[in-house]
Amino acid sequence: MAIMNSCSDRETLDLQPYNNVDENLAFSTAGNVDLSIMGVYNAAQNGIYKTSPDALNTPRGYVFGAAYIEQNDMRGEDMVNTATFYQLTYTATYDGGSPNNVHYWMNAYGLINKANIAIEGLRKAGSSGVITGEVRDNYLGEMYFLRALAHLELLKHFSRPYNFTSGATHPGIPYRVTAITSPSTIDEALKVGRGTVAETYSKILADLDMAETLTGSSSTRAGNIKITRATKEAAIALKVRAYLNMRDWSKVLTEGAKLNSVYSLTASPSQPFILASNYNNSESIFSIENSANTNPGTNAGLASMYNNRSLVCISPIIWRNPRWLADDKRREETTMVRTASTGVKFVNKYKDVTNLSDGAPIIRYAEILLSMAEANARLGNAATAITQLNQVRNRSLATPATQEYTLASFTDATSLVDAIITERRIEFLGEGMRWGDIHRLLYDDLVPTPGIPAKMANGMPAGSAFALGTSYTGPLGVAMVPKTDFRILWPLPNDEVVNNPTLAAQQNPGW
């Protein structure tokens, strides 16, 4: 978001809609503090969308509501954009003014600024005795987590992957740690440019270390709260993701091991997505909450986009992948997949088409296991890697005893890592995970992705394209974008470079 705009737009500063009080009063009472923190979470779930500078703010699922899932899916090849909502992202024909991409930046930095306002307010409220030290620390940890989460998300769209240069010395993103609330703070913010990717990750990890230290454990919370609010374990899980991006395999294992005694996979792959257990199960580590009263609406709600309105379907590319067995439970009708009368396949993970109350899954324990499996495979621990891979895969198999992977299933580390990456594509289908893997593997030594993969044409595929038995070899209407192409990265928004002289000189090459 343009700093000048972000500091004049009230929605970036106010902790609304929950508290409806001036930011100077937001931390003056314990009740206002609670409402203010909820306002920051609301900024993570339901950002703004403007069709023009003078238009009214329209609630949409930015940055970690429906927009997170949809944008990250549309950058990959495993889901098909059937209409026009995310066509520019799907076809890589965006520019510095494309609304969905601009609002991703704008709302991410809006969330970051609200977290920074809350951090300052919490410190004052703690010092003045408005809240106890324990309450202050827990809330501070939650804000550090959200700040890290937003910066980490921006990195994979606006910066090259960690190993693009030796030492990750290429441009990262501005890491904002001070609240922008006045003309003087605007002036200071305008001086903050893009640090290196290494510096950005260092700050993300510092925030997550603070979050792990300060925030309470999920074991002390019940029901929705342990999943929809940041916890010590959520901070650890996000560190696993960050270290995986950094290719620090040992740290992936160290952090992941902290979660093995806290979380477990549900008995079936569909259980985290059943409405009765969506917000209370053993596997979900952190999800963004939606409800009948606060959701992104029909133009962005997950159940609306992926299910009821059929605006995003599964691609035959992954549906017919030979590693996805025909009797895999993740193909089951009504629970995981919905088949239209035409034969086209849709994700059925998001079921509440009436109230749009499905949680947006951000981190599940299945991700931790597969990340640890990949780290072990790369470190030469094949047997352990296969065990962890099978933990996720076996619960979906019809006959695990005969269908599970063994050492004989793989010829080398490359084939094992490839199987793990494919398992991630299957397991997290429709959860916005694909682009993160494409991005971090662009310059991988074992299973490099060549760029943005070739895709089915934008629009509804033919039902016949989903016939199982062979890999999909039919026409691809969207050509691959090579990893050397400038379109791999989104451009910094036009308003940002116009209003911010520091970032104007740091635009991504080619834009």
Coordinates of C-alpha atoms in Angstrom, one line a residue:
M1 CA 0.0 0.0 0.0
A2 CA 1.2 3.5 -0.7
I3 CA 2.6 4.8 2.6
M4 CA 1.1 8.2 2.0
N5 CA -2.2 6.6 1.3
S6 CA -2.0 4.1 4.0
C7 CA -1.4 6.8 6.6
S8 CA -4.3 8.9 5.4
D9 CA -6.8 6.1 5.0
R10 CA -8.5 5.6 8.3
E11 CA -9.1 1.9 7.8
T12 CA -5.3 1.4 8.0
L13 CA -5.1 3.1 11.4
D14 CA -8.4 2.4 13.2
L15 CA -8.8 -0.9 15.0
Q16 CA -12.3 -1.4 13.7
P17 CA -14.9 -2.7 13.3
Y18 CA -14.8 -4.2 16.8
N19 CA -14.0 -1.3 19.0
N20 CA -15.2 1.8 17.2
V21 CA -13.0 4.0 19.4
D22 CA -10.2 6.4 18.7
E23 CA -6.8 4.7 18.8
N24 CA -5.8 7.0 21.7
L25 CA -8.6 5.4 23.7
A26 CA -8.3 1.8 22.4
F27 CA -5.9 0.8 25.2
S28 CA -7.3 2.9 28.0
T29 CA -9.4 0.1 29.5
A30 CA -9.1 -3.7 29.7
G31 CA -12.3 -4.1 27.7
N32 CA -11.1 -1.8 24.9
V33 CA -7.8 -3.6 24.8
D34 CA -9.6 -6.9 24.1
L35 CA -11.7 -5.3 21.4
S36 CA -8.6 -3.7 19.9
I37 CA -6.8 -7.0 19.6
M38 CA -9.9 -8.5 17.9
G39 CA -9.7 -5.6 15.5
V40 CA -6.3 -6.6 14.4
Y41 CA -7.4 -10.2 13.8
N42 CA -10.3 -8.7 11.8
A43 CA -7.7 -6.9 9.6
A44 CA -6.1 -10.3 9.0
Q45 CA -9.4 -11.9 8.0
N46 CA -11.4 -9.2 6.2
G47 CA -9.6 -6.4 4.5
I48 CA -10.8 -3.7 2.2
Y49 CA -11.3 -3.6 -1.6
K50 CA -11.8 -0.5 -3.6
T51 CA -12.7 -0.5 -7.3
S52 CA -11.6 3.2 -7.5
P53 CA -10.0 5.7 -5.2
D54 CA -13.4 7.3 -4.5
A55 CA -15.3 4.1 -4.1
L56 CA -16.6 2.8 -0.7
N57 CA -14.6 0.2 1.1
T58 CA -15.9 -3.3 0.3
P59 CA -15.0 -6.1 2.7
R60 CA -13.0 -8.8 1.0
G61 CA -11.0 -11.7 2.4
Y62 CA -7.6 -10.0 2.5
V63 CA -5.0 -10.8 3.5
F64 CA -5.4 -14.2 5.2
G65 CA -9.0 -14.8 4.6
A66 CA -10.3 -16.1 1.3
A67 CA -7.9 -14.0 -0.8
Y68 CA -4.9 -15.8 0.7
I69 CA -6.3 -19.2 -0.4
E70 CA -7.4 -18.0 -3.8
Q71 CA -4.5 -15.9 -4.8
N72 CA -1.9 -18.6 -3.9
D73 CA -3.9 -21.3 -5.7
M74 CA -4.3 -19.1 -8.8
R75 CA -0.6 -18.6 -9.1
G76 CA -0.1 -22.4 -9.4
E77 CA -1.4 -25.1 -11.8
D78 CA -3.4 -27.4 -9.6
M79 CA -6.6 -25.2 -9.5
V80 CA -8.3 -23.6 -12.5
N81 CA -9.8 -20.1 -12.4
T82 CA -13.2 -20.7 -14.2
A83 CA -14.3 -17.1 -14.4
T84 CA -12.6 -13.7 -14.2
F85 CA -12.2 -13.0 -10.5
Y86 CA -8.5 -14.0 -10.4
Q87 CA -7.8 -14.2 -14.1
L88 CA -5.0 -11.7 -14.0
T89 CA -3.2 -13.7 -11.3
Y90 CA -4.0 -17.0 -13.0
T91 CA -2.6 -15.9 -16.4
A92 CA 0.2 -13.7 -15.0
T93 CA -1.1 -10.7 -16.8
Y94 CA -1.1 -8.4 -13.8
D95 CA 0.5 -5.0 -13.5
G96 CA 1.1 -2.4 -10.9
G97 CA -2.5 -1.4 -10.8
S98 CA -4.2 -4.8 -10.8
P99 CA -6.7 -4.6 -7.9
N100 CA -6.3 -8.1 -6.4
N101 CA -2.5 -7.8 -6.3
V102 CA -2.5 -4.2 -5.1
H103 CA -5.0 -5.0 -2.3
Y104 CA -2.8 -7.9 -1.2
W105 CA 0.0 -5.4 -0.5
M106 CA -2.3 -2.7 0.8
N107 CA -4.1 -5.0 3.3
A108 CA -0.9 -6.8 4.4
Y109 CA 0.7 -3.6 5.4
G110 CA -2.6 -2.4 6.9
L111 CA -2.5 -5.4 9.1
I112 CA 1.1 -4.9 9.9
N113 CA 0.4 -1.3 10.9
K114 CA -2.5 -2.3 13.1
A115 CA -0.3 -4.8 14.8
N116 CA 2.4 -2.2 15.4
I117 CA -0.2 0.2 16.8
A118 CA -1.4 -2.6 19.1
I119 CA 2.2 -3.4 20.2
E120 CA 2.7 0.3 21.3
G121 CA -0.7 0.4 22.9
L122 CA -0.1 -2.8 24.8
R123 CA 3.2 -1.7 26.2
K124 CA 1.5 1.5 27.5
A125 CA -1.5 -0.4 28.9
G126 CA 0.8 -2.8 30.7
S127 CA 3.0 -0.1 32.2
S128 CA 0.0 1.9 33.4
G129 CA -1.7 -1.1 35.0
V130 CA -4.7 -1.2 32.6
I131 CA -3.9 -4.9 32.0
T132 CA -1.7 -7.4 33.8
G133 CA 1.8 -8.2 32.6
E134 CA 0.6 -11.7 31.7
V135 CA -2.2 -10.4 29.5
R136 CA 0.1 -7.9 27.9
D137 CA 2.7 -10.5 27.1
N138 CA 0.2 -12.9 25.6
Y139 CA -1.3 -10.2 23.4
L140 CA 2.2 -8.9 22.4
G141 CA 3.1 -12.4 21.3
E142 CA 0.0 -12.6 19.1
M143 CA 0.8 -9.3 17.5
Y144 CA 4.4 -10.4 16.8
F145 CA 3.0 -13.5 15.2
L146 CA 0.6 -11.6 12.9
R147 CA 3.4 -9.1 11.9
A148 CA 5.7 -12.0 11.0
L149 CA 3.0 -13.9 9.1
A150 CA 2.2 -10.8 7.0
H151 CA 5.8 -10.1 6.1
L152 CA 6.4 -13.7 5.3
E153 CA 3.5 -13.8 2.9
L154 CA 4.6 -10.7 1.1
L155 CA 8.1 -12.1 0.5
K156 CA 6.8 -14.9 -1.7
H157 CA 5.0 -12.6 -4.1
F158 CA 7.3 -9.6 -4.2
S159 CA 10.8 -11.1 -3.7
R160 CA 12.8 -13.9 -5.2
P161 CA 13.3 -17.1 -3.1
Y162 CA 15.9 -17.3 -0.4
N163 CA 18.5 -19.1 -2.4
F164 CA 18.3 -16.8 -5.5
T165 CA 21.6 -15.3 -4.4
S166 CA 24.4 -16.5 -2.1
G167 CA 23.6 -15.2 1.3
A168 CA 20.1 -14.1 0.2
T169 CA 21.4 -10.6 -0.5
H170 CA 18.7 -9.7 -3.1
P171 CA 15.9 -7.3 -2.3
G172 CA 13.3 -8.4 0.3
I173 CA 10.5 -6.2 1.4
P174 CA 10.2 -3.2 3.8
Y175 CA 9.9 -4.6 7.4
R176 CA 7.8 -2.2 9.3
V177 CA 8.1 -2.3 13.1
T178 CA 6.8 1.2 14.1
A179 CA 3.2 2.4 14.1
I180 CA 2.3 5.0 11.5
T181 CA -0.2 7.3 13.1
S182 CA 0.9 10.9 12.4
P183 CA 2.7 13.0 9.8
S184 CA 6.0 12.6 11.5
T185 CA 5.7 8.8 11.5
I186 CA 4.7 8.9 7.9
D187 CA 8.0 10.8 7.1
E188 CA 10.0 8.2 9.0
A189 CA 8.2 5.3 7.3
L190 CA 9.0 6.8 3.8
K191 CA 12.7 6.2 4.6
V192 CA 12.2 2.5 5.2
G193 CA 13.2 0.6 2.0
R194 CA 13.6 -3.0 1.1
G195 CA 16.2 -4.8 3.1
T196 CA 17.7 -8.0 1.8
V197 CA 15.8 -11.2 1.9
A198 CA 18.2 -12.5 4.5
E199 CA 17.5 -9.4 6.7
T200 CA 13.8 -9.8 6.2
Y201 CA 13.9 -13.4 7.3
S202 CA 16.0 -12.5 10.3
K203 CA 13.4 -10.0 11.4
I204 CA 10.6 -12.5 10.8
L205 CA 12.3 -15.1 13.0
A206 CA 13.0 -12.6 15.7
D207 CA 9.3 -11.8 15.8
L208 CA 8.4 -15.5 15.9
D209 CA 10.9 -16.1 18.7
M210 CA 9.2 -13.4 20.7
A211 CA 5.8 -14.8 19.9
E212 CA 6.9 -18.3 21.0
T213 CA 8.3 -16.8 24.3
L214 CA 5.4 -14.6 25.1
T215 CA 2.3 -16.3 23.8
G216 CA 0.4 -18.9 25.8
S217 CA 0.2 -22.5 24.7
S218 CA -2.7 -24.0 22.8
S219 CA -3.1 -26.5 25.7
T220 CA -4.3 -23.7 27.9
R221 CA -7.1 -22.7 25.4
A222 CA -10.3 -24.3 24.4
G223 CA -12.4 -24.7 21.2
N224 CA -12.1 -21.9 18.7
I225 CA -9.5 -19.9 20.7
K226 CA -6.7 -22.5 20.3
I227 CA -7.1 -22.5 16.6
T228 CA -8.1 -19.0 15.6
R229 CA -5.7 -17.1 17.9
A230 CA -2.0 -17.2 17.7
T231 CA -0.3 -19.5 20.2
K232 CA 3.2 -20.6 21.1
E233 CA 2.7 -23.6 18.9
A234 CA 1.5 -21.4 15.9
A235 CA 4.7 -19.4 16.2
I236 CA 6.8 -22.6 16.1
A237 CA 4.9 -23.9 13.1
L238 CA 5.4 -20.7 11.2
K239 CA 9.1 -21.0 12.0
V240 CA 9.1 -24.4 10.4
R241 CA 7.7 -22.8 7.2
A242 CA 10.2 -20.0 7.3
Y243 CA 13.2 -22.4 7.8
L244 CA 11.9 -24.6 5.0
N245 CA 11.9 -21.6 2.7
M246 CA 15.4 -20.8 3.9
R247 CA 16.5 -24.4 3.3
D248 CA 17.7 -24.7 6.8
W249 CA 16.8 -28.4 7.1
S250 CA 18.2 -29.0 10.6
K251 CA 16.1 -26.1 12.0
V252 CA 13.0 -27.5 10.3
L253 CA 13.5 -30.7 12.3
T254 CA 14.3 -28.9 15.5
E255 CA 11.3 -26.7 15.5
G256 CA 9.0 -29.3 14.1
A257 CA 9.9 -31.8 16.9
K258 CA 8.5 -29.3 19.4
L259 CA 5.0 -29.9 18.0
N260 CA 5.0 -33.7 17.8
S261 CA 3.6 -34.1 21.3
V262 CA 1.0 -31.4 20.9
Y263 CA -0.7 -32.1 17.7
S264 CA -1.8 -35.2 15.8
L265 CA -3.4 -36.0 12.5
T266 CA -7.2 -36.5 12.6
A267 CA -8.4 -40.0 11.7
S268 CA -9.7 -38.9 8.3
P269 CA -8.4 -36.2 6.0
S270 CA -11.8 -34.5 5.9
Q271 CA -12.2 -34.0 9.7
P272 CA -10.5 -30.6 9.8
F273 CA -13.0 -29.4 7.2
I274 CA -16.2 -30.7 8.8
L275 CA -18.2 -27.8 10.2
A276 CA -18.6 -29.5 13.5
S277 CA -14.9 -29.9 14.0
N278 CA -13.5 -27.1 11.8
Y279 CA -12.5 -25.0 14.7
N280 CA -11.8 -27.8 17.2
N281 CA -9.7 -30.7 16.1
S282 CA -6.2 -32.1 16.9
E283 CA -4.6 -31.1 13.6
S284 CA -5.4 -27.4 12.8
I285 CA -2.7 -25.2 14.3
F286 CA -3.9 -21.8 13.1
S287 CA -6.9 -20.8 11.0
I288 CA -8.6 -17.5 10.3
E289 CA -12.1 -17.4 11.7
N290 CA -15.2 -16.6 9.7
S291 CA -18.8 -16.4 10.9
A292 CA -22.2 -15.4 9.8
N293 CA -21.6 -11.9 11.2
T294 CA -18.1 -11.4 9.8
N295 CA -17.0 -13.0 6.5
P296 CA -15.7 -11.8 3.2
G297 CA -19.1 -12.0 1.5
T298 CA -20.3 -13.9 -1.6
N299 CA -17.6 -12.3 -3.8
A300 CA -14.8 -13.8 -1.6
G301 CA -16.1 -16.3 0.9
L302 CA -14.3 -19.7 0.5
A303 CA -17.5 -21.7 0.3
S304 CA -18.9 -19.2 -2.2
M305 CA -15.8 -19.2 -4.5
Y306 CA -14.8 -22.8 -4.3
N307 CA -18.1 -24.5 -3.8
N308 CA -21.4 -22.8 -4.4
R309 CA -20.5 -20.5 -7.3
S310 CA -18.0 -22.9 -8.9
L311 CA -15.5 -20.1 -9.6
V312 CA -12.4 -22.2 -8.8
C313 CA -12.2 -25.9 -9.8
I314 CA -9.6 -28.7 -9.5
S315 CA -7.2 -29.0 -12.4
P316 CA -7.0 -32.3 -14.3
I317 CA -3.2 -31.8 -14.1
I318 CA -3.2 -32.8 -10.4
W319 CA -6.5 -34.8 -10.5
R320 CA -4.8 -37.3 -12.9
N321 CA -1.4 -37.3 -11.3
P322 CA -0.4 -41.0 -11.0
R323 CA 0.8 -40.6 -7.4
W324 CA -2.8 -39.7 -6.4
L325 CA -4.3 -43.1 -6.2
A326 CA -7.8 -43.6 -7.6
D327 CA -9.2 -44.9 -4.2
D328 CA -7.6 -42.2 -2.1
K329 CA -10.1 -40.8 0.4
R330 CA -9.2 -37.3 -0.6
R331 CA -11.2 -37.9 -3.8
E332 CA -14.4 -38.8 -1.8
E333 CA -17.6 -37.1 -2.9
T334 CA -19.4 -34.8 -0.5
T335 CA -16.5 -34.7 2.0
M336 CA -13.5 -33.6 0.0
V337 CA -14.6 -33.3 -3.6
R338 CA -17.7 -32.2 -5.4
T339 CA -18.5 -33.3 -8.9
A340 CA -20.7 -31.1 -11.1
S341 CA -23.2 -32.7 -13.5
T342 CA -20.7 -32.0 -16.3
G343 CA -18.0 -34.1 -14.5
V344 CA -15.8 -31.2 -13.5
K345 CA -14.3 -31.6 -10.0
F346 CA -14.4 -29.0 -7.3
V347 CA -12.9 -28.8 -3.8
N348 CA -15.5 -29.5 -1.2
K349 CA -13.4 -28.5 1.9
Y350 CA -15.5 -25.3 2.4
K351 CA -19.0 -26.3 3.0
D352 CA -21.0 -23.5 4.7
V353 CA -22.5 -21.8 1.6
T354 CA -25.1 -20.1 3.7
N355 CA -23.1 -18.3 6.4
L356 CA -19.6 -18.6 4.9
S357 CA -18.3 -19.6 8.3
D358 CA -15.6 -22.1 7.2
G359 CA -12.2 -21.2 8.7
A360 CA -9.4 -20.3 6.3
P361 CA -6.7 -22.9 7.1
I362 CA -3.3 -21.3 7.5
I363 CA -1.2 -24.0 9.2
R364 CA -2.1 -27.7 9.8
Y365 CA 0.0 -30.4 11.5
A366 CA 0.1 -32.3 8.1
E367 CA 2.3 -29.4 6.8
I368 CA 4.7 -29.8 9.7
L369 CA 5.1 -33.6 9.1
L370 CA 5.6 -33.1 5.4
S371 CA 8.1 -30.4 5.9
M372 CA 10.0 -32.6 8.3
A373 CA 9.8 -35.4 5.8
E374 CA 11.4 -33.2 3.2
A375 CA 14.1 -32.0 5.5
N376 CA 15.0 -35.6 6.5
A377 CA 15.0 -36.7 2.8
R378 CA 17.4 -33.9 1.9
L379 CA 19.7 -34.8 4.9
G380 CA 19.9 -38.4 3.9
N381 CA 17.5 -39.8 6.5
A382 CA 15.3 -41.6 4.0
A383 CA 13.7 -44.1 6.3
T384 CA 12.5 -41.4 8.7
A385 CA 11.4 -39.3 5.8
I386 CA 9.2 -42.1 4.4
T387 CA 7.7 -42.7 7.9
Q388 CA 6.7 -39.1 8.1
L389 CA 5.4 -39.0 4.5
N390 CA 3.3 -42.1 5.2
Q391 CA 1.8 -40.6 8.3
V392 CA 0.1 -38.1 6.2
R393 CA -0.6 -40.2 3.1
N394 CA -1.7 -43.5 4.8
R395 CA -4.8 -42.1 6.5
S396 CA -6.2 -41.4 3.0
L397 CA -5.3 -44.8 1.5
A398 CA -7.8 -47.6 1.1
T399 CA -5.3 -50.3 2.0
P400 CA -2.2 -48.8 3.6
A401 CA -0.6 -52.2 4.2
T402 CA -0.2 -52.7 0.4
Q403 CA -0.3 -49.1 -0.8
E404 CA 2.1 -47.2 1.5
Y405 CA 5.5 -46.1 0.4
T406 CA 8.6 -48.1 1.3
L407 CA 12.3 -47.7 0.7
A408 CA 11.9 -49.7 -2.5
S409 CA 9.5 -47.1 -3.8
F410 CA 12.3 -44.6 -4.5
T411 CA 15.6 -44.8 -6.3
D412 CA 17.2 -41.8 -4.7
A413 CA 16.7 -38.6 -2.7
T414 CA 15.4 -36.8 -5.7
S415 CA 12.5 -39.2 -6.3
L416 CA 11.7 -39.2 -2.6
V417 CA 11.6 -35.4 -2.4
D418 CA 9.5 -35.3 -5.6
A419 CA 7.0 -37.6 -3.9
I420 CA 6.8 -35.4 -0.8
I421 CA 6.2 -32.3 -2.9
T422 CA 3.5 -34.1 -4.9
E423 CA 1.9 -35.2 -1.6
R424 CA 1.8 -31.6 -0.5
R425 CA 0.0 -30.7 -3.7
I426 CA -2.6 -33.4 -3.0
E427 CA -3.0 -32.8 0.7
F428 CA -3.3 -29.1 0.6
L429 CA -5.3 -28.8 -2.6
G430 CA -7.5 -25.7 -2.4
E431 CA -5.7 -24.4 0.7
G432 CA -3.5 -21.8 -0.9
M433 CA -0.2 -23.7 -0.4
R434 CA 0.9 -24.4 -4.0
W435 CA 2.6 -21.1 -4.8
G436 CA 4.7 -21.2 -1.7
D437 CA 6.3 -24.5 -2.9
I438 CA 6.7 -23.3 -6.5
H439 CA 8.4 -20.2 -5.3
R440 CA 10.8 -21.8 -2.9
L441 CA 11.8 -24.5 -5.3
L442 CA 12.5 -22.3 -8.3
Y443 CA 16.3 -22.8 -7.8
D444 CA 16.2 -26.1 -6.0
D445 CA 19.0 -28.6 -6.5
L446 CA 16.8 -31.7 -6.6
V447 CA 13.3 -30.9 -7.9
P448 CA 13.4 -27.3 -9.3
T449 CA 10.3 -25.8 -10.6
P450 CA 10.9 -24.2 -14.0
G451 CA 8.8 -21.1 -13.3
I452 CA 5.1 -20.6 -13.1
P453 CA 3.9 -23.9 -14.5
A454 CA 1.8 -24.2 -17.7
K455 CA -1.9 -24.4 -16.9
M456 CA -5.3 -25.3 -18.2
A457 CA -6.9 -22.4 -20.0
N458 CA -8.8 -19.9 -17.9
G459 CA -12.4 -21.0 -17.9
M460 CA -14.4 -24.2 -17.2
P461 CA -12.6 -27.4 -18.3
A462 CA -14.4 -30.2 -20.1
G463 CA -15.6 -32.9 -17.8
S464 CA -13.9 -35.5 -20.0
A465 CA -10.6 -34.1 -19.0
F466 CA -11.0 -35.6 -15.5
A467 CA -11.0 -39.2 -16.7
L468 CA -8.6 -41.2 -14.5
G469 CA -6.2 -43.8 -15.9
T470 CA -3.4 -41.7 -17.4
S471 CA -1.7 -38.5 -16.7
Y472 CA -3.2 -35.4 -18.2
T473 CA -1.6 -34.6 -21.6
G474 CA -4.3 -32.5 -23.1
P475 CA -4.0 -28.8 -24.2
L476 CA -2.7 -26.2 -21.8
G477 CA -4.1 -22.8 -22.5
V478 CA -1.7 -20.8 -20.3
A479 CA 2.0 -21.0 -21.1
M480 CA 4.7 -21.5 -18.6
V481 CA 6.4 -18.3 -17.3
P482 CA 10.1 -19.1 -17.0
K483 CA 11.7 -18.5 -13.6
T484 CA 13.9 -15.8 -15.2
D485 CA 10.9 -13.9 -16.3
F486 CA 10.1 -10.6 -14.5
R487 CA 6.5 -11.8 -14.0
I488 CA 7.6 -14.3 -11.4
L489 CA 7.3 -11.4 -9.0
W490 CA 4.4 -9.0 -8.6
P491 CA 5.3 -5.4 -9.1
L492 CA 5.2 -3.0 -6.2
P493 CA 1.9 -1.2 -6.6
N494 CA 1.8 2.0 -8.7
D495 CA 0.6 4.1 -5.9
E496 CA 3.4 2.9 -3.7
V497 CA 6.2 3.9 -6.1
V498 CA 4.5 7.2 -6.9
N499 CA 4.2 8.2 -3.3
N500 CA 7.2 6.6 -1.8
P501 CA 10.5 7.9 -3.2
T502 CA 12.5 5.2 -1.4
L503 CA 10.6 2.3 -3.0
A504 CA 10.3 4.1 -6.3
A505 CA 14.0 3.4 -6.8
Q506 CA 13.5 -0.3 -5.7
Q507 CA 10.8 -1.5 -8.0
N508 CA 11.1 -5.1 -9.1
P509 CA 13.0 -5.4 -12.4
G510 CA 11.0 -5.3 -15.6
W511 CA 8.0 -3.5 -14.1

